[in-house]
Coordinates of N, CA and C in Angstrom, one line a residue:
M8 N 0.9 -1.2 0.0 CA 0.0 0.0 0.0 C 0.9 1.2 0.0
T9 N 0.5 2.2 -0.8 CA 1.3 3.5 -0.8 C 1.2 4.2 0.5
K10 N 2.4 4.7 1.0 CA 2.5 5.4 2.2 C 1.8 6.7 2.1
V11 N 0.9 7.1 3.0 CA 0.1 8.3 2.8 C 0.7 9.5 3.6
Y12 N 1.5 9.2 4.6 CA 2.0 10.4 5.3 C 3.2 11.0 4.6
P13 N 3.6 12.2 5.1 CA 4.6 13.0 4.3 C 6.0 12.3 4.3
N14 N 6.8 12.5 3.3 CA 8.1 12.0 3.2 C 9.2 12.9 3.7
T15 N 8.8 14.1 4.1 CA 9.8 15.0 4.6 C 10.3 14.5 5.9
T16 N 11.6 14.9 6.3 CA 12.2 14.4 7.5 C 12.1 15.5 8.6
T17 N 11.5 16.6 8.3 CA 11.5 17.7 9.3 C 10.1 17.7 10.0
L18 N 10.2 17.6 11.3 CA 9.0 17.7 12.1 C 8.9 19.0 12.7
V19 N 7.8 19.7 12.5 CA 7.6 21.0 13.1 C 6.2 21.0 13.8
T20 N 6.1 21.8 14.9 CA 4.9 21.8 15.6 C 4.3 23.2 15.5
S21 N 3.0 23.3 15.2 CA 2.3 24.5 15.1 C 1.9 25.0 16.5
S22 N 2.0 26.3 16.7 CA 1.5 26.9 17.9 C 0.9 28.2 17.6
P23 N -0.1 28.6 18.4 CA -0.9 29.8 18.1 C -0.2 31.1 18.4
N24 N 1.1 31.1 18.9 CA 1.7 32.3 19.3 C 2.6 32.9 18.2
G25 N 2.6 32.3 17.0 CA 3.3 32.8 15.9 C 4.8 32.5 15.9
K26 N 5.2 31.6 16.7 CA 6.7 31.2 16.8 C 6.8 29.8 16.1
G27 N 8.0 29.6 15.4 CA 8.2 28.4 14.8 C 7.9 28.4 13.3
N28 N 8.0 27.2 12.7 CA 7.8 27.1 11.2 C 6.5 26.4 10.9
A29 N 6.2 26.3 9.7 CA 4.9 25.6 9.3 C 5.0 24.1 9.5
A30 N 3.8 23.6 9.9 CA 3.7 22.1 10.1 C 3.0 21.6 8.8
I31 N 3.6 20.5 8.3 CA 3.0 19.9 7.1 C 2.4 18.6 7.5
L32 N 1.1 18.5 7.5 CA 0.4 17.3 8.0 C -0.2 16.6 6.8
T33 N -0.4 15.3 6.9 CA -1.1 14.5 5.9 C -2.5 14.1 6.5
V34 N -3.5 14.4 5.7 CA -4.9 14.1 6.2 C -5.4 13.0 5.3
W35 N -5.9 11.9 5.9 CA -6.4 10.8 5.3 C -7.9 10.7 5.7
K36 N -8.8 10.7 4.7 CA -10.2 10.7 5.0 C -10.6 9.2 5.2
K37 N -10.2 8.7 6.3 CA -10.4 7.3 6.7 C -10.2 7.1 8.2
S38 N -11.1 6.4 8.8 CA -10.9 6.1 10.2 C -10.0 4.8 10.4
L39 N -9.2 4.8 11.4 CA -8.4 3.6 11.6 C -9.2 2.5 12.4
L40 N -10.4 2.8 12.8 CA -11.2 1.9 13.5 C -12.1 1.1 12.5
F41 N -12.4 -0.1 12.8 CA -13.2 -0.9 11.9 C -14.7 -0.4 12.0
S42 N -15.3 -0.4 10.9 CA -16.7 0.0 10.8 C -17.0 1.4 11.2
C43 N -16.0 2.3 11.1 CA -16.1 3.7 11.4 C -15.6 4.5 10.2
N44 N -16.2 5.7 10.0 CA -15.7 6.6 9.0 C -15.2 7.8 9.7
G45 N -14.2 8.5 9.1 CA -13.7 9.7 9.8 C -12.4 10.2 9.1
F46 N -11.5 10.7 9.9 CA -10.3 11.3 9.4 C -9.1 10.7 10.3
T47 N -8.0 10.6 9.6 CA -6.8 10.2 10.3 C -5.7 11.2 9.8
V48 N -5.0 11.8 10.8 CA -4.0 12.9 10.5 C -2.6 12.5 11.0
F49 N -1.6 12.6 10.1 CA -0.3 12.2 10.5 C 0.6 13.4 10.4
D50 N 1.7 13.4 11.3 CA 2.7 14.5 11.2 C 3.7 14.1 10.2
S51 N 4.8 14.8 10.1 CA 5.8 14.6 9.0 C 6.7 13.4 9.3
K52 N 6.6 12.8 10.5 CA 7.3 11.5 10.8 C 6.4 10.3 10.6
G53 N 5.1 10.6 10.2 CA 4.2 9.5 10.1 C 3.5 9.1 11.3
D54 N 3.6 9.9 12.4 CA 3.0 9.6 13.7 C 1.6 10.2 13.7
L55 N 0.7 9.4 14.2 CA -0.7 9.9 14.3 C -0.8 11.0 15.3
I56 N -1.5 12.1 14.9 CA -1.7 13.2 15.8 C -3.2 13.6 16.0
F57 N -4.0 13.4 15.0 CA -5.4 13.7 15.2 C -6.2 12.6 14.6
R58 N -7.5 12.4 15.1 CA -8.3 11.4 14.5 C -9.8 11.8 14.7
V59 N -10.6 11.4 13.8 CA -12.1 11.5 13.9 C -12.6 10.1 13.6
D60 N -13.3 9.5 14.5 CA -13.8 8.2 14.3 C -15.4 8.1 14.3
N61 N -16.0 9.2 14.5 CA -17.5 9.2 14.5 C -18.1 10.0 13.4
Y62 N -17.3 10.2 12.3 CA -17.7 11.2 11.3 C -19.1 11.0 10.8
M63 N -19.4 9.8 10.4 CA -20.8 9.6 9.8 C -21.6 8.6 10.6
A64 N -21.1 8.1 11.7 CA -21.8 7.1 12.5 C -22.5 7.7 13.7
S65 N -22.2 9.0 14.0 CA -22.7 9.6 15.2 C -24.2 9.8 15.0
N66 N -24.9 9.5 16.1 CA -26.4 9.7 16.2 C -26.7 10.9 17.0
K67 N -25.7 11.7 17.4 CA -25.9 12.9 18.2 C -25.8 14.2 17.4
G68 N -25.5 14.0 16.1 CA -25.4 15.2 15.2 C -24.2 16.0 15.5
E69 N -23.1 15.3 15.9 CA -21.8 16.1 16.2 C -20.6 15.3 15.7
I70 N -19.5 16.0 15.6 CA -18.3 15.4 15.1 C -17.2 15.8 16.1
V71 N -16.5 14.9 16.6 CA -15.5 15.1 17.6 C -14.1 14.9 17.0
L72 N -13.2 15.9 17.1 CA -11.8 15.8 16.7 C -11.0 15.4 18.0
M73 N -10.2 14.4 17.9 CA -9.5 13.9 19.0 C -8.0 13.9 18.7
D74 N -7.2 13.8 19.8 CA -5.8 13.6 19.6 C -5.5 12.2 19.4
A75 N -4.2 11.8 19.3 CA -3.9 10.4 19.0 C -4.3 9.4 20.1
A76 N -4.4 9.9 21.4 CA -4.8 9.1 22.5 C -6.3 9.0 22.7
G77 N -7.0 9.8 21.9 CA -8.5 9.8 21.9 C -9.1 10.9 22.8
K78 N -8.3 11.8 23.2 CA -8.8 13.0 24.0 C -9.5 13.9 23.1
P79 N -10.7 14.3 23.4 CA -11.5 15.2 22.6 C -10.9 16.6 22.6
L80 N -10.6 17.2 21.5 CA -10.1 18.5 21.3 C -11.1 19.6 21.0
Y81 N -11.9 19.3 20.0 CA -13.0 20.1 19.6 C -14.2 19.3 19.2
T82 N -15.4 19.8 19.4 CA -16.6 19.2 19.0 C -17.4 20.1 18.0
I83 N -17.8 19.6 16.9 CA -18.5 20.4 15.9 C -20.0 20.1 15.9
R84 N -20.8 21.0 16.0 CA -22.3 20.8 15.9 C -22.9 21.8 15.0
R85 N -23.8 21.3 14.2 CA -24.5 22.2 13.3 C -25.5 23.0 14.1
K86 N -25.6 24.3 13.8 CA -26.5 25.2 14.5 C -27.9 25.0 14.1
R87 N -28.7 24.6 15.0 CA -30.1 24.3 14.7 C -30.9 25.6 14.6
L88 N -32.0 25.5 13.8 CA -33.0 26.6 13.7 C -32.3 27.9 13.3
S89 N -31.4 27.8 12.3 CA -30.7 29.0 11.9 C -30.8 29.1 10.4
F90 N -30.7 30.4 9.9 CA -30.8 30.6 8.5 C -29.4 30.4 7.8
G91 N -29.3 29.5 6.9 CA -28.0 29.3 6.2 C -27.3 28.1 6.8
D92 N -26.1 27.9 6.4 CA -25.3 26.7 6.8 C -24.4 27.2 7.9
N93 N -24.8 27.1 9.2 CA -24.1 27.5 10.3 C -23.6 26.4 11.2
W94 N -22.4 26.5 11.8 CA -21.9 25.5 12.6 C -21.2 26.2 13.9
L95 N -21.2 25.4 15.0 CA -20.6 25.9 16.2 C -19.5 24.9 16.6
V96 N -18.4 25.4 17.1 CA -17.3 24.6 17.5 C -17.1 24.8 19.0
Y97 N -17.0 23.7 19.8 CA -16.9 23.7 21.2 C -15.5 23.1 21.6
D98 N -15.0 23.6 22.8 CA -13.8 22.9 23.4 C -14.2 21.5 23.8
G99 N -13.3 20.6 23.6 CA -13.5 19.2 24.1 C -14.8 18.7 23.6
E100 N -15.6 18.1 24.6 CA -16.9 17.6 24.3 C -18.0 18.4 25.0
T101 N -17.7 19.6 25.4 CA -18.7 20.5 26.1 C -19.8 20.8 25.2
A102 N -21.0 21.1 25.8 CA -22.2 21.4 25.0 C -22.6 22.8 25.3
A103 N -21.8 23.6 26.0 CA -22.1 25.0 26.3 C -21.0 25.9 25.9
N104 N -21.3 27.2 25.8 CA -20.2 28.2 25.5 C -19.3 27.8 24.3
P105 N -19.9 27.8 23.1 CA -19.1 27.6 21.9 C -17.9 28.5 21.8
R106 N -16.8 28.1 21.2 CA -15.6 28.9 21.0 C -15.7 29.7 19.7
F107 N -16.2 29.0 18.6 CA -16.2 29.5 17.3 C -17.5 29.3 16.6
A108 N -17.8 30.2 15.7 CA -19.0 30.0 14.8 C -18.5 30.0 13.4
A109 N -19.0 29.1 12.6 CA -18.6 29.0 11.1 C -19.8 29.1 10.3
R110 N -19.7 29.8 9.1 CA -20.8 29.9 8.2 C -20.4 29.8 6.8
K111 N -21.1 28.9 6.1 CA -20.8 28.8 4.6 C -21.2 30.1 3.9
H112 N -20.3 30.5 3.0 CA -20.5 31.7 2.3 C -21.2 31.4 1.0
V113 N -22.3 32.1 0.8 CA -23.1 32.0 -0.4 C -23.3 33.3 -1.1
N114 N -22.6 33.5 -2.2 CA -22.7 34.8 -2.9 C -22.2 34.5 -4.3
I115 N -23.1 34.7 -5.3 CA -22.8 34.4 -6.7 C -21.8 35.4 -7.2
L116 N -21.6 36.5 -6.5 CA -20.6 37.5 -7.0 C -19.2 37.2 -6.5
N117 N -19.1 36.3 -5.5 CA -17.8 36.0 -4.9 C -17.8 34.5 -4.7
T118 N -17.5 33.7 -5.8 CA -17.5 32.3 -5.7 C -16.2 31.7 -5.1
K119 N -15.2 32.6 -5.0 CA -13.9 32.1 -4.4 C -14.0 31.9 -2.9
C120 N -14.8 32.7 -2.2 CA -14.9 32.6 -0.8 C -15.8 31.4 -0.4
L121 N -15.3 30.6 0.5 CA -16.1 29.4 0.9 C -16.8 29.5 2.2
A122 N -16.1 30.1 3.2 CA -16.7 30.2 4.5 C -16.0 31.2 5.4
H123 N -16.7 31.6 6.5 CA -16.1 32.6 7.4 C -16.2 31.9 8.8
V124 N -15.2 32.2 9.6 CA -15.1 31.7 11.0 C -14.9 32.9 11.9
S125 N -15.8 32.9 12.9 CA -15.7 34.0 13.9 C -15.6 33.5 15.3
N126 N -15.1 34.4 16.2 CA -15.1 34.1 17.6 C -16.6 34.1 18.0
Y127 N -17.1 33.1 18.7 CA -18.5 33.1 18.9 C -19.0 34.2 19.7
N128 N -18.3 34.7 20.8 CA -18.8 35.8 21.6 C -18.9 37.0 20.8
K129 N -17.9 37.3 20.0 CA -17.9 38.5 19.2 C -18.9 38.4 18.1
A130 N -19.2 37.2 17.6 CA -20.1 37.0 16.5 C -21.5 37.3 16.9
N131 N -21.8 37.2 18.2 CA -23.1 37.5 18.7 C -23.4 38.9 19.2
E132 N -22.3 39.7 19.2 CA -22.5 41.1 19.6 C -23.2 41.9 18.5
G133 N -24.4 42.3 18.8 CA -25.1 43.2 17.9 C -25.7 42.5 16.7
T134 N -25.7 41.1 16.8 CA -26.2 40.3 15.6 C -27.5 39.6 16.0
G135 N -28.0 39.8 17.2 CA -29.2 39.1 17.6 C -28.9 37.6 17.8
G136 N -27.7 37.2 18.1 CA -27.4 35.8 18.4 C -27.4 34.9 17.2
S137 N -27.0 35.5 16.1 CA -27.0 34.7 14.9 C -25.9 33.6 14.9
G138 N -24.9 33.8 15.7 CA -23.8 32.8 15.8 C -22.9 32.7 14.6
G139 N -22.9 33.7 13.8 CA -22.0 33.6 12.6 C -22.0 35.0 11.9
C140 N -20.9 35.2 11.1 CA -20.8 36.4 10.4 C -21.7 36.4 9.2
S141 N -22.0 37.6 8.7 CA -23.0 37.7 7.6 C -22.3 38.2 6.3
S142 N -21.1 38.8 6.4 CA -20.5 39.3 5.3 C -19.0 39.2 5.4
P143 N -18.2 39.1 4.3 CA -16.8 39.0 4.4 C -16.1 40.3 4.9
N144 N -16.8 41.4 5.0 CA -16.3 42.6 5.6 C -16.5 42.8 7.1
S145 N -17.2 41.8 7.7 CA -17.5 41.9 9.1 C -16.3 41.9 9.9
K146 N -16.3 42.8 10.9 CA -15.1 42.9 11.8 C -15.0 41.8 12.7
N147 N -16.1 41.0 12.8 CA -16.1 39.8 13.7 C -15.4 38.6 13.1
V148 N -15.1 38.6 11.8 CA -14.5 37.5 11.2 C -13.1 37.3 11.6
M149 N -12.7 36.1 12.1 CA -11.3 35.7 12.4 C -10.6 35.2 11.2
Y150 N -11.3 34.3 10.5 CA -10.7 33.6 9.3 C -11.7 33.6 8.2
E151 N -11.1 33.7 7.0 CA -11.9 33.5 5.8 C -11.2 32.4 4.9
I152 N -12.0 31.5 4.4 CA -11.5 30.4 3.7 C -11.9 30.6 2.2
E153 N -10.8 30.5 1.3 CA -11.0 30.7 -0.1 C -10.5 29.5 -0.8
G154 N -11.0 29.3 -2.1 CA -10.5 28.3 -3.0 C -11.5 27.3 -3.3
S155 N -11.1 26.0 -3.5 CA -12.0 24.9 -3.9 C -11.7 23.7 -3.0
Y156 N -12.6 23.4 -2.2 CA -12.4 22.2 -1.3 C -12.4 20.9 -2.2
T157 N -13.3 20.8 -3.1 CA -13.5 19.6 -3.9 C -12.2 19.3 -4.7
Q158 N -11.4 20.4 -5.0 CA -10.1 20.2 -5.7 C -9.0 20.2 -4.7
R159 N -9.3 20.2 -3.4 CA -8.3 20.2 -2.3 C -7.2 21.3 -2.6
C160 N -7.8 22.5 -2.8 CA -6.9 23.7 -3.0 C -7.6 24.9 -2.3
C161 N -7.2 25.1 -1.0 CA -7.9 26.1 -0.2 C -6.8 26.8 0.6
A162 N -7.2 28.1 1.0 CA -6.3 28.9 1.9 C -7.2 29.4 3.0
V163 N -6.7 29.4 4.2 CA -7.3 30.0 5.3 C -6.6 31.4 5.6
L164 N -7.3 32.5 5.5 CA -6.8 33.8 5.7 C -7.2 34.4 7.0
D165 N -6.3 35.1 7.7 CA -6.6 35.8 8.9 C -7.1 37.2 8.6
K166 N -7.3 38.0 9.6 CA -7.9 39.3 9.4 C -7.0 40.2 8.6
S167 N -5.7 39.9 8.6 CA -4.7 40.7 7.8 C -4.5 40.1 6.4
R168 N -5.3 39.1 6.0 CA -5.2 38.4 4.7 C -4.0 37.6 4.6
R169 N -3.4 37.2 5.7 CA -2.2 36.3 5.7 C -2.7 34.9 5.6
R170 N -2.0 34.1 4.8 CA -2.3 32.6 4.8 C -1.8 31.9 6.0
V171 N -2.7 31.5 6.9 CA -2.3 30.8 8.1 C -2.4 29.3 8.0
A172 N -3.1 28.8 6.9 CA -3.2 27.4 6.7 C -3.6 27.2 5.2
E173 N -3.2 26.0 4.7 CA -3.6 25.7 3.3 C -3.9 24.2 3.2
I174 N -4.8 23.9 2.3 CA -5.1 22.5 1.9 C -4.6 22.4 0.5
K175 N -3.8 21.3 0.3 CA -3.2 21.1 -1.1 C -3.3 19.6 -1.4
Q176 N -3.4 19.3 -2.6 CA -3.3 17.9 -3.0 C -2.0 17.3 -2.7
K177 N -1.9 16.0 -2.3 CA -0.7 15.4 -2.0 C -0.1 14.8 -3.3
E178 N 1.2 15.0 -3.5 CA 1.9 14.6 -4.7 C 1.9 13.1 -4.8
A179 N 1.8 12.6 -6.0 CA 1.9 11.1 -6.3 C 3.3 10.6 -6.0
V180 N 3.4 9.4 -5.5 CA 4.6 8.8 -5.2 C 4.8 7.6 -6.1
G181 N 5.9 7.6 -6.9 CA 6.1 6.4 -7.8 C 5.1 6.2 -8.8
G182 N 4.4 7.3 -9.2 CA 3.4 7.3 -10.2 C 2.0 6.9 -9.7
V183 N 1.9 6.6 -8.4 CA 0.6 6.2 -7.8 C 0.0 7.5 -7.2
G184 N -1.2 7.8 -7.6 CA -1.9 9.0 -7.1 C -2.7 8.6 -5.9
F185 N -3.0 9.6 -5.1 CA -3.8 9.4 -3.9 C -5.2 9.8 -4.0
G186 N -5.6 10.5 -5.0 CA -7.0 11.0 -5.1 C -7.3 12.1 -4.1
V187 N -8.6 12.3 -3.9 CA -9.0 13.5 -3.0 C -9.1 13.0 -1.5
D188 N -8.9 11.8 -1.2 CA -9.1 11.3 0.2 C -7.8 11.4 1.0
V189 N -6.7 11.7 0.3 CA -5.4 11.9 1.0 C -4.9 13.3 0.5
F190 N -4.6 14.2 1.4 CA -4.2 15.5 1.0 C -3.3 16.1 2.1
R191 N -2.7 17.2 1.8 CA -1.8 17.9 2.8 C -2.5 19.1 3.5
L192 N -2.2 19.3 4.7 CA -2.7 20.4 5.5 C -1.4 21.1 6.0
I193 N -1.2 22.3 5.5 CA 0.0 23.1 5.8 C -0.5 24.2 6.8
V194 N 0.1 24.1 8.0 CA -0.4 24.9 9.1 C 0.8 25.9 9.6
Q195 N 0.5 27.2 9.4 CA 1.5 28.2 9.9 C 1.4 28.3 11.4
P196 N 2.4 28.9 12.0 CA 2.4 29.0 13.5 C 1.3 29.9 14.0
E197 N 0.7 30.8 13.2 CA -0.3 31.7 13.7 C -1.6 31.1 14.0
I198 N -1.8 29.8 13.7 CA -3.0 29.1 14.0 C -2.7 27.8 14.6
D199 N -3.5 27.4 15.5 CA -3.4 26.1 16.2 C -3.7 25.0 15.2
A200 N -2.9 23.9 15.2 CA -3.1 22.8 14.2 C -4.4 22.1 14.4
A201 N -4.8 22.0 15.6 CA -6.1 21.3 15.9 C -7.3 22.2 15.3
L202 N -7.2 23.5 15.5 CA -8.2 24.3 14.9 C -8.2 24.3 13.4
A203 N -7.0 24.2 12.8 CA -6.9 24.1 11.3 C -7.6 22.8 10.9
M204 N -7.4 21.7 11.6 CA -8.0 20.5 11.2 C -9.5 20.6 11.4
T205 N -9.9 21.3 12.4 CA -11.4 21.5 12.6 C -12.0 22.2 11.4
L206 N -11.2 23.2 10.8 CA -11.7 23.9 9.6 C -11.8 22.9 8.4
V207 N -10.9 22.0 8.3 CA -11.0 21.0 7.3 C -12.3 20.2 7.4
I208 N -12.6 19.8 8.6 CA -13.9 19.0 8.9 C -15.1 19.8 8.5
L209 N -15.1 21.1 8.9 CA -16.2 22.0 8.5 C -16.3 22.1 7.0
L210 N -15.2 22.3 6.3 CA -15.3 22.4 4.8 C -15.9 21.1 4.2
D211 N -15.5 19.9 4.8 CA -16.0 18.7 4.3 C -17.5 18.5 4.5
Q212 N -18.0 19.1 5.6 CA -19.4 19.1 5.9 C -20.1 20.0 4.9
M213 N -19.5 21.1 4.6 CA -20.2 22.1 3.7 C -20.1 21.7 2.2
F214 N -18.9 21.1 1.8 CA -18.7 21.0 0.4 C -18.3 19.5 0.0
G215 N -18.1 18.7 1.0 CA -17.6 17.3 0.7 C -18.7 16.4 0.2
S216 N -18.4 15.2 -0.2 CA -19.3 14.2 -0.7 C -20.2 13.7 0.4
S217 N -19.7 13.8 1.7 CA -20.5 13.3 2.8 C -21.1 14.4 3.6
R218 N -21.3 15.6 3.0 CA -21.8 16.7 3.8 C -23.2 16.4 4.4
R219 N -23.2 16.7 5.7 CA -24.4 16.6 6.5 C -24.8 15.2 6.9
L220 N -24.0 14.2 6.5 CA -24.4 12.9 6.8 C -24.3 12.6 8.3
S221 N -23.5 13.5 9.0 CA -23.4 13.3 10.5 C -24.4 14.0 11.3
T222 N -25.3 14.8 10.6 CA -26.2 15.6 11.4 C -27.6 15.0 11.3

């Protein structure tokens, strides 16, 4: 079987304080558990760092991103009774006080933009509790995601329009291609790697072949 994790020998760790180099992760849209669907994420040494094992099997309408040991890092839940495609992101497995709000961008005049991510508390200030940003110019937006998820070519931009994370197709090895189920996630130090992977899951829910099957 073709090795899916990166061939690079340099291991770098992403941290949200802006120090260090970019982390190059390999994302495999497959769970390592039998009869489960999800994601498996490797670092540049081929070590498991993140996993999602309940991606389509959950009956609670939620997706849990875990570390290699199975500790919940973030839980994603679709926002109920809201206009548009809105999602909430919680720390661990908590069900209260969401950290982030994400909204699918729908605008025929700007097809490059895919989604916006806001701090949940700021997103609710003066918006009537909508839980998400309504325009790309909103001061509440923390990250804007552009590109094409189906082509695995996306960029996550911060407020200053800096690329803090990218999704790219993984290069073929020995003439064997990986398809869209194996791709690279390049994470800059300005964003936490777990949050960057959470954004990948959100994009897959919004634009992937299995969108909304977990809700």
